[in-house]
CSV table of C-alpha atoms in Angstrom, one decimal:
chain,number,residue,atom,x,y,z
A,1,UNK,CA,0.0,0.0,0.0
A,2,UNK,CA,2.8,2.5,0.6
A,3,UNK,CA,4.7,2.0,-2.5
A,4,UNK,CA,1.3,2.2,-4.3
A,5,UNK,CA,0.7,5.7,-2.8
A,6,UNK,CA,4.1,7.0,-3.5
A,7,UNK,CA,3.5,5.7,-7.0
A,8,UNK,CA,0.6,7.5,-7.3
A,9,UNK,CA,2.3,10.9,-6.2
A,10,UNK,CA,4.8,10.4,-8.1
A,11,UNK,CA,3.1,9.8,-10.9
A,12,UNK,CA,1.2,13.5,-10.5
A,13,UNK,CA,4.2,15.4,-9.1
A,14,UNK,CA,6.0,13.7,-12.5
A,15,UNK,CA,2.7,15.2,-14.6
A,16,UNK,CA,3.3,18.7,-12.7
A,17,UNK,CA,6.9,19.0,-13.0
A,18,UNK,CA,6.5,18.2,-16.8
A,19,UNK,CA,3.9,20.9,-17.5
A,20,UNK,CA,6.3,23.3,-15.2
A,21,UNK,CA,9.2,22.5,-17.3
A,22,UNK,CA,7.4,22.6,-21.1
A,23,UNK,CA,5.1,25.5,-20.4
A,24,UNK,CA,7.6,28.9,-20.3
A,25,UNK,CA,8.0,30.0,-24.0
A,26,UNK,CA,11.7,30.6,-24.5
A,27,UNK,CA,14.3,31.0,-27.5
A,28,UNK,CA,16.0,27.4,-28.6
A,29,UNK,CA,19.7,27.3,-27.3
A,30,UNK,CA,22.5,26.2,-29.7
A,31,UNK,CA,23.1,23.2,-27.5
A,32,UNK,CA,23.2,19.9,-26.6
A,33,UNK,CA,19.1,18.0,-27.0
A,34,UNK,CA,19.3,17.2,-23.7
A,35,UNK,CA,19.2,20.7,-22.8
A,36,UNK,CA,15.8,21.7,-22.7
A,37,UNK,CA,15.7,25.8,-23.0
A,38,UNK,CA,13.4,27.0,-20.0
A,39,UNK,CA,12.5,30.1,-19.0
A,40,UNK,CA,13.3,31.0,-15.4
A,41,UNK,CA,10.9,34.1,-14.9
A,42,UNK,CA,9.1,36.7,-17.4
A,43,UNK,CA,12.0,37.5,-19.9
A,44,UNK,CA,15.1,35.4,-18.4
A,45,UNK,CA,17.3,32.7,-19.9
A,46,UNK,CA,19.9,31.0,-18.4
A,47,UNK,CA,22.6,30.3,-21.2
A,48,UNK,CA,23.5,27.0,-22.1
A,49,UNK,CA,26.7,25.2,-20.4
A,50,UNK,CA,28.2,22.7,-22.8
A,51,UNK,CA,30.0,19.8,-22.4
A,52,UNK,CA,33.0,20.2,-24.7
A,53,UNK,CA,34.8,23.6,-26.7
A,54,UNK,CA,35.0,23.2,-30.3
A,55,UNK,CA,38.5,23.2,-30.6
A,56,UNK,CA,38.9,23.9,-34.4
A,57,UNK,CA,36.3,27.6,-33.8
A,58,UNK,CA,39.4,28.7,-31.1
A,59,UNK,CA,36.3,29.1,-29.1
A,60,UNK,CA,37.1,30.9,-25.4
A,61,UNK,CA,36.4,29.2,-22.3
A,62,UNK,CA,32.5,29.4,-21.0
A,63,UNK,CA,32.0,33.2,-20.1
A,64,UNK,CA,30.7,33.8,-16.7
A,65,UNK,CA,26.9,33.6,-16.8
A,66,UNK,CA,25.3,37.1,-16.0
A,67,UNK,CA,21.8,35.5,-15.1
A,68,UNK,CA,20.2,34.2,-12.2
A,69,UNK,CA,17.7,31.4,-11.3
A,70,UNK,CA,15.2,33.0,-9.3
A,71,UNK,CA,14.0,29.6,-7.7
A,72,UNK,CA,14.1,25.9,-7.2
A,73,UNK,CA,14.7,23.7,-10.9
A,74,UNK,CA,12.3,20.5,-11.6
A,75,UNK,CA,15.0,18.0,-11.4
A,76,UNK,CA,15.5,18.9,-7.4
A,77,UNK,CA,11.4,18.9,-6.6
A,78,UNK,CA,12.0,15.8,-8.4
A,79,UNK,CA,14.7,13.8,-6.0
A,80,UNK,CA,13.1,15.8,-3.2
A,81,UNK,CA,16.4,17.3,-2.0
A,82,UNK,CA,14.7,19.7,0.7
A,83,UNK,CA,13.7,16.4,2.7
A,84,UNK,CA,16.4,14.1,1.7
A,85,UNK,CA,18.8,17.1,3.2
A,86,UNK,CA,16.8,16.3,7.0
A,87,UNK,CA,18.6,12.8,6.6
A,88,UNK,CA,21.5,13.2,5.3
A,89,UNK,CA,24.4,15.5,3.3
A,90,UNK,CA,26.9,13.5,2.8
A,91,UNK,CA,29.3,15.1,5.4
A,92,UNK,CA,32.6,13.0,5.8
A,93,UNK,CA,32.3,11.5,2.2
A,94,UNK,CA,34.7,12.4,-0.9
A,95,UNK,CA,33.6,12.1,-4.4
A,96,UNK,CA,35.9,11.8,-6.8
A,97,UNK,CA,34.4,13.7,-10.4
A,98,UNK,CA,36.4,12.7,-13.6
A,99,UNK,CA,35.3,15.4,-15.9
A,100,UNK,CA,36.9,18.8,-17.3
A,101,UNK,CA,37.9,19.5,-13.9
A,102,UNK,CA,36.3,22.1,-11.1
A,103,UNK,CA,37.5,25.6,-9.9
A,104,UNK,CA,38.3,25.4,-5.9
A,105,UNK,CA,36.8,28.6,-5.4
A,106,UNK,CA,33.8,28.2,-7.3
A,107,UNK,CA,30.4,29.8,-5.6
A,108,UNK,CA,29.1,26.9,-3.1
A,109,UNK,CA,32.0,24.8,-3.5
A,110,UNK,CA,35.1,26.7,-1.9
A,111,UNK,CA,36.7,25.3,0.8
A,112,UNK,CA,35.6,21.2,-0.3
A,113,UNK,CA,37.0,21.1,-3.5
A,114,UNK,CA,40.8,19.5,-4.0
A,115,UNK,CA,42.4,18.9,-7.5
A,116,UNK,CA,44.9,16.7,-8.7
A,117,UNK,CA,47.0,18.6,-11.5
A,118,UNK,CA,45.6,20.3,-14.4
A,119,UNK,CA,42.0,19.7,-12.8
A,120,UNK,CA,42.2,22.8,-10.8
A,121,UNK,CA,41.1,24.7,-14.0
A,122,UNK,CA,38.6,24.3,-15.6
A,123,UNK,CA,38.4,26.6,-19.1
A,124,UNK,CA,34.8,24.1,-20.7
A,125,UNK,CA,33.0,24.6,-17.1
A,126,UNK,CA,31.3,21.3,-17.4
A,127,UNK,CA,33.1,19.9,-14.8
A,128,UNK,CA,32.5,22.7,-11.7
A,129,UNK,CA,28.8,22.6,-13.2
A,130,UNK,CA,28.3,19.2,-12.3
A,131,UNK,CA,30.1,19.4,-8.6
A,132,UNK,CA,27.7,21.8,-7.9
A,133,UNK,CA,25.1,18.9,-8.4
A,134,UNK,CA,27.2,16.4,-6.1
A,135,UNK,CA,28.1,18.8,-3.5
A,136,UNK,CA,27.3,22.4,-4.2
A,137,UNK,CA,25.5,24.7,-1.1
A,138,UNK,CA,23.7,26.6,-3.3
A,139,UNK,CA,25.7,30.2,-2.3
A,140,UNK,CA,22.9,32.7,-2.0
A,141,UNK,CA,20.1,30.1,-3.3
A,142,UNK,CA,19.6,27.7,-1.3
A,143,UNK,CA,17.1,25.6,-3.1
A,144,UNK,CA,20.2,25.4,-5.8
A,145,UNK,CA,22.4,22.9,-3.6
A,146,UNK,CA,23.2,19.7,-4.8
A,147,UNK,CA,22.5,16.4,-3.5
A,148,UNK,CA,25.3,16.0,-0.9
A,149,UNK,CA,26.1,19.7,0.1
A,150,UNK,CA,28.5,18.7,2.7
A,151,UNK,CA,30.6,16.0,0.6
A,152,UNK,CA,34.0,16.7,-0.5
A,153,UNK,CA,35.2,16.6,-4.5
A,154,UNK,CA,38.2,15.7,-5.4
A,155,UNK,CA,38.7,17.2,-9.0
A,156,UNK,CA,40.2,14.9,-11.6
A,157,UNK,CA,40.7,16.0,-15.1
A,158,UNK,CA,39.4,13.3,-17.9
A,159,UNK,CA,39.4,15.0,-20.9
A,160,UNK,CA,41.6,17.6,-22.9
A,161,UNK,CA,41.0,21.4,-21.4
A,162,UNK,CA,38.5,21.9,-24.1
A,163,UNK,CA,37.0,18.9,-22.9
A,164,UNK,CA,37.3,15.9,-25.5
A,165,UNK,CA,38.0,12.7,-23.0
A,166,UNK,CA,40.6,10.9,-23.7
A,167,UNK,CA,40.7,6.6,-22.2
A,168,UNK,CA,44.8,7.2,-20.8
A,169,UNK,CA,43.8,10.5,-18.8
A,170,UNK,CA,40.3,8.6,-17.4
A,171,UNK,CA,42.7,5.8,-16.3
A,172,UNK,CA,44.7,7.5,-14.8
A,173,UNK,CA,42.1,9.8,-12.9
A,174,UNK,CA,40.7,6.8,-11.7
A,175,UNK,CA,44.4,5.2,-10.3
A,176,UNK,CA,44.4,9.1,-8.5
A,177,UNK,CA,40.6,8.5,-7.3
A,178,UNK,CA,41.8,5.3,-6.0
A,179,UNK,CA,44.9,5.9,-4.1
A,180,UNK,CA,43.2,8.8,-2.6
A,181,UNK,CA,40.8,6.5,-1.0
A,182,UNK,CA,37.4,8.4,-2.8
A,183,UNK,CA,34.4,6.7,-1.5
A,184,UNK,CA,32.7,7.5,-4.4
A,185,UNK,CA,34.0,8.0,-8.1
A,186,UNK,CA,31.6,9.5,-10.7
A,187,UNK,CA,33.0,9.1,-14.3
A,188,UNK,CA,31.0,11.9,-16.2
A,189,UNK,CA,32.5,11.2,-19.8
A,190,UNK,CA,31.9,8.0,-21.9
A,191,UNK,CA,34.0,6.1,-24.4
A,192,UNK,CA,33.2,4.5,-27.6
A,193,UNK,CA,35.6,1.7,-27.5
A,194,UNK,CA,36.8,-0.3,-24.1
A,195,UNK,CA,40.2,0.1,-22.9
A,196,UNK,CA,42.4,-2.3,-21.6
A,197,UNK,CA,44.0,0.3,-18.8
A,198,UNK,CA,40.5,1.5,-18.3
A,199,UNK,CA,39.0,-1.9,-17.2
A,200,UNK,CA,42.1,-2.7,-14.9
A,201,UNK,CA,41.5,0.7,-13.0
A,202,UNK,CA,38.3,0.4,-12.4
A,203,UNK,CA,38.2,-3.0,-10.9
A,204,UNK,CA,41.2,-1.9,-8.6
A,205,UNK,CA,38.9,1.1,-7.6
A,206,UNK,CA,36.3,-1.7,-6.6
A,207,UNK,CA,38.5,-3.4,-4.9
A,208,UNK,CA,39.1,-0.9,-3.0
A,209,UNK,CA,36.0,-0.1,-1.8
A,210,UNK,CA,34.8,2.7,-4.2
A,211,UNK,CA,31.4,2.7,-5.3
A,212,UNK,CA,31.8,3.7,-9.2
A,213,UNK,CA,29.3,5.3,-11.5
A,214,UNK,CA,29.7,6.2,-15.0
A,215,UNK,CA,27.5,8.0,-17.7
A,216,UNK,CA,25.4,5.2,-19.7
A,217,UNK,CA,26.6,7.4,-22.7
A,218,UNK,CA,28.0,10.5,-24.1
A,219,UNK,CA,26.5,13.6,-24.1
A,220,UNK,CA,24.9,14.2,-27.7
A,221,UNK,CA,26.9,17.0,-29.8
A,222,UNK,CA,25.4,20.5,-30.1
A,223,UNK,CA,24.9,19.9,-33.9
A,224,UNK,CA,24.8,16.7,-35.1
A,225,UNK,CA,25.1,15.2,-38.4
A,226,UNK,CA,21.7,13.5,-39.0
A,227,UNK,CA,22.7,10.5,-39.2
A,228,UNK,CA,21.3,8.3,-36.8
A,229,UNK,CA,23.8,6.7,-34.5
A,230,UNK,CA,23.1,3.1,-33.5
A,231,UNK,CA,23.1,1.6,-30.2
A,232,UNK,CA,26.2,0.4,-28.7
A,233,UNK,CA,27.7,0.0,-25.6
A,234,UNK,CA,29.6,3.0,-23.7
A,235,UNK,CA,32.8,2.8,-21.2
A,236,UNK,CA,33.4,2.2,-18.3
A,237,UNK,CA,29.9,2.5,-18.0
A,238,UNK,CA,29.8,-1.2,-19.4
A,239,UNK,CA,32.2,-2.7,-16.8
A,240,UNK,CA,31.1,-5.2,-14.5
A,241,UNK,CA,29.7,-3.5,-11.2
A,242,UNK,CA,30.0,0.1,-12.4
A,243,UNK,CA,26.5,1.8,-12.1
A,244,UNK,CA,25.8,2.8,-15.8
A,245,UNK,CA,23.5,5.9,-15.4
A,246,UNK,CA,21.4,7.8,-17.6
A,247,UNK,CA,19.4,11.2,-18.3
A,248,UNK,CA,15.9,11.4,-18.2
A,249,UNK,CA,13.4,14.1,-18.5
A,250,UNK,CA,10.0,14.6,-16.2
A,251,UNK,CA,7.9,12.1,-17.5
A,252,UNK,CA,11.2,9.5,-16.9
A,253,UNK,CA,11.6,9.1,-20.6
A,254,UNK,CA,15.0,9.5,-22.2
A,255,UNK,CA,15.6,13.5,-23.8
A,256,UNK,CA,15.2,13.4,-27.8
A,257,UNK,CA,19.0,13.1,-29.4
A,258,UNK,CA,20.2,10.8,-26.6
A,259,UNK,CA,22.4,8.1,-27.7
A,260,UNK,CA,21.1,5.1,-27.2
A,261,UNK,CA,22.6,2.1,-25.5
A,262,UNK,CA,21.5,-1.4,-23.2
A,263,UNK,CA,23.0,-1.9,-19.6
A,264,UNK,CA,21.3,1.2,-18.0
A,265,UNK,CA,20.9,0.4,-14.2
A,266,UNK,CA,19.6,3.8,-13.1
A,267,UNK,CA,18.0,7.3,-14.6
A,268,UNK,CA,18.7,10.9,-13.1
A,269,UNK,CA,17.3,14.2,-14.3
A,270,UNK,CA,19.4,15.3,-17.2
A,271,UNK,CA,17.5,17.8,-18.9
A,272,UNK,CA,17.1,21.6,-18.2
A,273,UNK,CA,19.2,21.4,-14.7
A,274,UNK,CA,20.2,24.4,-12.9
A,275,UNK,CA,23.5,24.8,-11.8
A,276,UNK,CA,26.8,27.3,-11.3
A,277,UNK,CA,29.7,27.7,-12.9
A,278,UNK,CA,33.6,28.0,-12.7
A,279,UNK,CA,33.5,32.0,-12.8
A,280,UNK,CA,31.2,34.6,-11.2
A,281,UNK,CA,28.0,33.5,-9.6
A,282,UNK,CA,25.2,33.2,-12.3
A,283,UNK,CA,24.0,30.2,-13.5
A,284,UNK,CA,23.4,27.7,-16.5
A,285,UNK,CA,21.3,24.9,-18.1
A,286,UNK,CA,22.7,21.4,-18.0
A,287,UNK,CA,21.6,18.5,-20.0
A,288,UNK,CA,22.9,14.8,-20.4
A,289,UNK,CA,23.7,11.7,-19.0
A,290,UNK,CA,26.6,13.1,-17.2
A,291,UNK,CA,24.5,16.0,-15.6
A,292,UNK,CA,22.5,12.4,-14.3
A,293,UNK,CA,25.9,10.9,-13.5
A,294,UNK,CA,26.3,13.8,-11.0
A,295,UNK,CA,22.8,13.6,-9.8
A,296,UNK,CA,23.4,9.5,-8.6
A,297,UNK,CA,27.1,10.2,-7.2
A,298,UNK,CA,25.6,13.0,-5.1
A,299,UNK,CA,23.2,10.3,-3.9
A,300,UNK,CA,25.6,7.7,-3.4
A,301,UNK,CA,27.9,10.1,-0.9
A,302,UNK,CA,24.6,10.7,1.1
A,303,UNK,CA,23.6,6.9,1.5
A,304,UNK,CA,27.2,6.4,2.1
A,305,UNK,CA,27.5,9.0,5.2
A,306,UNK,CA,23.7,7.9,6.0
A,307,UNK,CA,25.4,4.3,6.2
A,308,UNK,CA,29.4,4.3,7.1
A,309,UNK,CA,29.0,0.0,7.5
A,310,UNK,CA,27.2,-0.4,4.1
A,311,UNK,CA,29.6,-2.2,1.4
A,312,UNK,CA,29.9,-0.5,-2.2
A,313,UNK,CA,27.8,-3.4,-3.0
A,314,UNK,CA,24.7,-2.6,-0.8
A,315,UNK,CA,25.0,1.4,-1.3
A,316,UNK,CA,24.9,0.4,-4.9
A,317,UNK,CA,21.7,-2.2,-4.0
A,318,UNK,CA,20.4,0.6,-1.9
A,319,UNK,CA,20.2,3.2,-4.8
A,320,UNK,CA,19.3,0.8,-7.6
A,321,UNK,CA,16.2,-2.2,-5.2
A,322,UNK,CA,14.8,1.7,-3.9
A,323,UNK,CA,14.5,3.6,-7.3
A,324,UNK,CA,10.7,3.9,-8.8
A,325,UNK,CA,10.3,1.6,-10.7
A,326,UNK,CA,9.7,2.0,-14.5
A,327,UNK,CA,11.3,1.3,-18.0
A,328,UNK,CA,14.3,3.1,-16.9
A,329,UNK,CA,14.5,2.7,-13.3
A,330,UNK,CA,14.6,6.6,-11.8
A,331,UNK,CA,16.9,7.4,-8.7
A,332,UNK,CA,15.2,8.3,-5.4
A,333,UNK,CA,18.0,9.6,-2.8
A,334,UNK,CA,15.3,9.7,0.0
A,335,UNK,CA,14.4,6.0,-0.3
A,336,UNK,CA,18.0,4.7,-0.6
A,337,UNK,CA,19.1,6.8,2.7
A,338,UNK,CA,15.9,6.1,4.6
A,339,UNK,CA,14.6,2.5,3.6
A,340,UNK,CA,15.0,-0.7,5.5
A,341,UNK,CA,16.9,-3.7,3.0
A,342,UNK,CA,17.1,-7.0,4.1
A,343,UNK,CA,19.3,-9.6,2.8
A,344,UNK,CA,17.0,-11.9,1.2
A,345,UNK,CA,14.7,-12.8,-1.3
A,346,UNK,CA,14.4,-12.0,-5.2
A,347,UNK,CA,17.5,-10.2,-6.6
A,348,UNK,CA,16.6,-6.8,-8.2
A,349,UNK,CA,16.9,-6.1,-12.0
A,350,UNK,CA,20.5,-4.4,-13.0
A,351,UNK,CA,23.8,-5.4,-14.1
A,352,UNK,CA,25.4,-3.0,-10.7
A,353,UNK,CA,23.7,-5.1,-8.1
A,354,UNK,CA,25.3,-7.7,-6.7
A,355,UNK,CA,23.2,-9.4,-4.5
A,356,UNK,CA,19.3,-10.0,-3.4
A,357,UNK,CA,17.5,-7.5,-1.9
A,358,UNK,CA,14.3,-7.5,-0.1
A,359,UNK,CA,12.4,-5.0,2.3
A,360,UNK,CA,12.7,-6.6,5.8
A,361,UNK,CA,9.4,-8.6,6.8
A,362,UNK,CA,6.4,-5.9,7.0
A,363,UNK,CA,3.9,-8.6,8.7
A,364,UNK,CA,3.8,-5.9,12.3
A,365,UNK,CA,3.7,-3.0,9.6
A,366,UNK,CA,0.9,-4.9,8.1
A,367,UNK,CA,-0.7,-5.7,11.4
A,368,UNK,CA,-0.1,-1.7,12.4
A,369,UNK,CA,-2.0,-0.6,9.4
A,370,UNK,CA,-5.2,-2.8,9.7
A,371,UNK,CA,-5.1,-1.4,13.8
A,372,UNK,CA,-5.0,1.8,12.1
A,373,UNK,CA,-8.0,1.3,9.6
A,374,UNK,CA,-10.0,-0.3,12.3
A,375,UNK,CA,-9.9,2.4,14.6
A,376,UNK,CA,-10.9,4.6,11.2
A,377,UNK,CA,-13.6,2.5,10.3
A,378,UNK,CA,-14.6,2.7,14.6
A,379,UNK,CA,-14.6,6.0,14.5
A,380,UNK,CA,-16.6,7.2,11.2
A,381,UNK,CA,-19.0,4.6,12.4
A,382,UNK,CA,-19.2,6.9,15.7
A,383,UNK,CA,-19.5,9.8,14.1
A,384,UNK,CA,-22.0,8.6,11.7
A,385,UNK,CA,-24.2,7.7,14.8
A,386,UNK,CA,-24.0,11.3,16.6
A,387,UNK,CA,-25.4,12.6,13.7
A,388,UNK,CA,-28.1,10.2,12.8
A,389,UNK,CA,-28.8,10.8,16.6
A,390,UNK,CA,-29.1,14.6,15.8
A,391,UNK,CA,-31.3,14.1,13.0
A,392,UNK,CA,-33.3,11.6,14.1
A,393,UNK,CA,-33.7,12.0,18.1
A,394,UNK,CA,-35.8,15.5,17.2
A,395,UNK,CA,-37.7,14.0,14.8
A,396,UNK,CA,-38.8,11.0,16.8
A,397,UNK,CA,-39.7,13.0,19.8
A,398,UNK,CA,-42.2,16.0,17.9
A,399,UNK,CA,-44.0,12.6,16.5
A,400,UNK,CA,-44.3,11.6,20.5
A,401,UNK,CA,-41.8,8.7,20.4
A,402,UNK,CA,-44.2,6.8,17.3
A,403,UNK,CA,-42.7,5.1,14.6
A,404,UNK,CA,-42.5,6.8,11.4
A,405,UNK,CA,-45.9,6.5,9.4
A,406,UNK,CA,-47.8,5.3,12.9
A,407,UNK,CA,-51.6,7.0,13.0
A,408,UNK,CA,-52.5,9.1,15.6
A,409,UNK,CA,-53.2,7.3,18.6
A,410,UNK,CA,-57.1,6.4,19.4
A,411,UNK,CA,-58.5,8.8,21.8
């Protein structure tokens, strides 16, 4: 009965935040499709952040954005951050991001940031963008923190500075990740072809202990060819026991222009997120699998703080057996910190998972909830009866106690 109910609600809230996000008219960005140009406010548009430079253009690193969001995004109403923040925020937990890098000092991040090497810059912005997501305060917005707002991010640089990834610098980012001891590594670019070096960092990192999520795919270019690309598997998101992850939009289907690929184990919002950037304090539109990535890492720092016993294995049950179920299988952070997982029973669906999961027996929650509707049921039936009483009692005595359609008594 209570996943029924939350399915329900979800199911409106999902309708609501849809209608939110498609209504506001608003000029089409030259970006990514999984960027879905919103308007935040009568005449405002955030510009667009992208996920790589074009190198041949000379383009210039991202400008500092001179606009503001004015309020909470969809994607945040969506995980339910405000009450997932009352149980968690990831305090004590680093998260290693392998992306285009993140400024220390960014707005919401300074002081938790640390970057190996050339990942202390960060000219694309992509990178700081999505730390924000995993473990951004917000600065002066609140409602714009990320998932784990007290985590720490340790900045690794996986592509070229104009943000192209490369397999040797992702390898190596993840050797760094690992020998730093990062609970948690989030692997925001995707490769077409697997890579020896790749695969043999990424099973030390689990090894170790790291819980390791990848995007499913790559974010989709900002103009692309026509042609239609056919699906394939993405790495490392295809390793054994690496959380593939992928971008959704409100309704929980996949934006128009993703690639496509098999394997997914989990969707995220990835489409029209709000976050900051590596200059000034204004803010951008996100789209994409890795924006997604960023959204499940977050998540994966808070159950790991929530839950400083849990194996990689069960935080990575724990956000894949608590997610709403549906084609794709779309993250819920408050679930995987708050809900009870027992050992047994049927295995959930999802190359990650590693073992059965099961809520714990709910026969005294079962027991609870017919109490519960018994006393209800006791207690409409009372009220039922005072008012009958206060209907009827009057009525009977005018007629001098006689049942209704009784004669007049003989005289």
């Amino acid at each position: 009965m209570r996943s029924s109910v939350r399915g329900t609600a979800r199911l409106l809230s999902g309708a609501g935040l849809a209608a939110a996000l498609l209504l506001p008219a608003a000029p089409a960005l030259a970006l990514t499709p999984s960027v879905l140009p919103a308007a935040d406010g009568p005449g405002q548009q955030l510009p667009g952040m992208p996920s790589t430079l074009d190198a041949d253009a000379g383009q210039a690193c991202t400008p500092a954005s001179g606009e503001k969001a004015k309020k909470q995004d969809w994607s945040r109403q969506r995980l339910d951050l405000d009450r997932l923040h009352r149980h968690g925020t990831g305090a004590g937990v680093t998260v290693a991001l392998i992306d285009t890098g993140v400024v220390a000092g960014a707005t919401g991040l300074d002081g938790r940031v640390t970057a190996e090497g050339a990942a202390g810059a960060d000219c694309v912005g992509h990178g700081t963008f999505l730390a924000g997501l995993i473990a951004g305060d917000g600065g002066s917005t609140p409602g714009l923190a990320g998932v784990a707002p007290r985590a720490r991010i340790l900045a690794l640089r996986g592509t070229d500075e104009r943000g192209r990834a490369d397999a040797d610098l992702v390898a190596e980012a993840v050797r760094d990740a690992t020998r730093a001891d990062a609970e948690v590594i989030a692997i925001a670019v995707a490769l077409p072809r697997r890579d020896a070096g790749l695969t043999s960092a990424i099973a030390d990192a689990r090894r170790a202990g790291a819980v390791v999520l990848a995007a499913a795919t790559p974010d989709p270019p900002s103009r692309g060819s026509g042609d239609e690309i056919p699906a394939r598997t993405y790495w490392p998101a295809g390793e054994p026991g690496v959380l593939s992850v992928a971008d959704m939009l409100p309704d929980g289907a996949r934006p128009d222009g993703s690639l496509r690929t098999g394997g997914i184990d989990l969707a995220a919002p990835g489409a029209g997120v709000v976050s900051g950037g590596p200059r000034g304090d204004g803010h951008y539109l996100g789209g994409g699998a890795s924006v997604a990535t960023a959204y499940a890492a977050g998540a994966a720092a808070v159950v790991r703080a929530a839950h400083p016993g849990a194996s990689p294995a069960v935080v990575t049950r724990r956000l894949t057996a608590t997610a709403y179920p549906a084609d794709l299988p779309q993250l819920d952070p408050y679930a995987a910190v708050t809900a009870v997982l027992g050992d047994a029973t049927p295995a959930t669906a999802g190359r990650a998972g590693s073992g059965p999961v099961s809520l714990h027996d709910t026969s005294a929650a079962d027991r609870a909830t017919g109490r519960a509707t018994l006393f209800v049921l006791l207690g409409t039936a009372a009220v039922l009866s005072v008012l009958w009483a206060a209907f009827a009692v009057p009525r009977a005595r005018a007629r001098g106690w006689r049942a209704a359609g009784a004669g007049e008594p003989d005289r």
